[in-house]
Amino acid sequence: MTVKDWLYLAITVASYAIAIIAGVYTHNKQKINRATKSGQIMDTLGKLATYAVHEAEHTGMENEDKRKYASEVINQGLKWFGIADVTPALIDGAIEKAVNAMHLANDDSEPADEIKQDVPANDVVQPPVIEEKPAETGDTNGK
């Protein structure tokens, strides 16, 4: 083998190694993020935002007042957990994400027109009918 072949072989092996490492990282990224301190903080912030937004929804306030209320609840929760130095922008982003998730979960929109059309009864798939065999007479021990 020439030097050129060894170089190509090394590049190929390195490419495969990088691909394997990237695959393992992306597969375990969620676990890695939650294991780090910043990942734990972001996870806690997201949970607090979800709770605060759902609580603010039931207060009957205007939208801006709900946002302020949710922000105060999140700040209190972060202080209770001992988490400091969370910027207002992160809190606002978590609130916005929680609001969007809540609206998507509560979306009661009608299905598309082609789905809600009446289907003729003969076109509806029915479960198969399983016919029961009559019980055999005699002893079950083979006598």
PDB file of C-alpha atoms in Angstrom, residues 88-134:
ATOM      1  CA  PRO A  88     -35.941  37.793  32.572  1.00  0.00           C
ATOM      2  CA  ALA A  89     -35.557  36.880  28.901  1.00  0.00           C
ATOM      3  CA  LEU A  90     -35.264  33.183  29.806  1.00  0.00           C
ATOM      4  CA  ILE A  91     -38.327  33.444  32.023  1.00  0.00           C
ATOM      5  CA  ASP A  92     -40.309  35.215  29.284  1.00  0.00           C
ATOM      6  CA  GLY A  93     -39.249  32.571  26.769  1.00  0.00           C
ATOM      7  CA  ALA A  94     -40.288  29.759  29.101  1.00  0.00           C
ATOM      8  CA  ILE A  95     -43.655  31.450  29.652  1.00  0.00           C
ATOM      9  CA  GLU A  96     -44.175  31.852  25.904  1.00  0.00           C
ATOM     10  CA  LYS A  97     -43.287  28.212  25.278  1.00  0.00           C
ATOM     11  CA  ALA A  98     -45.657  27.048  28.027  1.00  0.00           C
ATOM     12  CA  VAL A  99     -48.471  29.242  26.686  1.00  0.00           C
ATOM     13  CA  ASN A 100     -48.005  27.851  23.166  1.00  0.00           C
ATOM     14  CA  ALA A 101     -47.959  24.282  24.481  1.00  0.00           C
ATOM     15  CA  MET A 102     -51.110  24.933  26.510  1.00  0.00           C
ATOM     16  CA  HIS A 103     -52.905  26.407  23.502  1.00  0.00           C
ATOM     17  CA  LEU A 104     -51.885  23.462  21.311  1.00  0.00           C
ATOM     18  CA  ALA A 105     -53.092  21.007  23.943  1.00  0.00           C
ATOM     19  CA  ASN A 106     -56.425  22.798  24.283  1.00  0.00           C
ATOM     20  CA  ASP A 107     -56.983  23.253  20.546  1.00  0.00           C
ATOM     21  CA  ASP A 108     -60.494  22.030  19.739  1.00  0.00           C
ATOM     22  CA  SER A 109     -60.467  22.804  16.038  1.00  0.00           C
ATOM     23  CA  GLU A 110     -62.733  20.899  13.687  1.00  0.00           C
ATOM     24  CA  PRO A 111     -61.183  18.171  11.540  1.00  0.00           C
ATOM     25  CA  ALA A 112     -60.534  18.864   7.898  1.00  0.00           C
ATOM     26  CA  ASP A 113     -63.521  18.821   5.544  1.00  0.00           C
ATOM     27  CA  GLU A 114     -62.425  15.680   3.756  1.00  0.00           C
ATOM     28  CA  ILE A 115     -62.238  13.844   7.068  1.00  0.00           C
ATOM     29  CA  LYS A 116     -65.626  14.837   8.420  1.00  0.00           C
ATOM     30  CA  GLN A 117     -67.603  13.850   5.312  1.00  0.00           C
ATOM     31  CA  ASP A 118     -70.132  11.092   5.789  1.00  0.00           C
ATOM     32  CA  VAL A 119     -68.843   7.707   4.708  1.00  0.00           C
ATOM     33  CA  PRO A 120     -71.274   5.119   3.338  1.00  0.00           C
ATOM     34  CA  ALA A 121     -71.879   2.263   5.757  1.00  0.00           C
ATOM     35  CA  ASN A 122     -70.589  -0.349   3.321  1.00  0.00           C
ATOM     36  CA  ASP A 123     -67.219   1.475   3.079  1.00  0.00           C
ATOM     37  CA  VAL A 124     -66.595   1.377   6.829  1.00  0.00           C
ATOM     38  CA  VAL A 125     -64.129  -1.316   7.808  1.00  0.00           C
ATOM     39  CA  GLN A 126     -65.715  -3.751  10.229  1.00  0.00           C
ATOM     40  CA  PRO A 127     -63.869  -6.078  12.588  1.00  0.00           C
ATOM     41  CA  PRO A 128     -63.782  -9.684  11.441  1.00  0.00           C
ATOM     42  CA  VAL A 129     -66.466 -11.970  12.812  1.00  0.00           C
ATOM     43  CA  ILE A 130     -64.978 -14.940  14.606  1.00  0.00           C
ATOM     44  CA  GLU A 131     -67.235 -17.941  14.553  1.00  0.00           C
ATOM     45  CA  GLU A 132     -67.140 -20.090  17.644  1.00  0.00           C
ATOM     46  CA  LYS A 133     -66.807 -23.819  17.144  1.00  0.00           C
ATOM     47  CA  PRO A 134     -69.304 -25.964  19.016  1.00  0.00           C
TER      48      PRO A 134
END
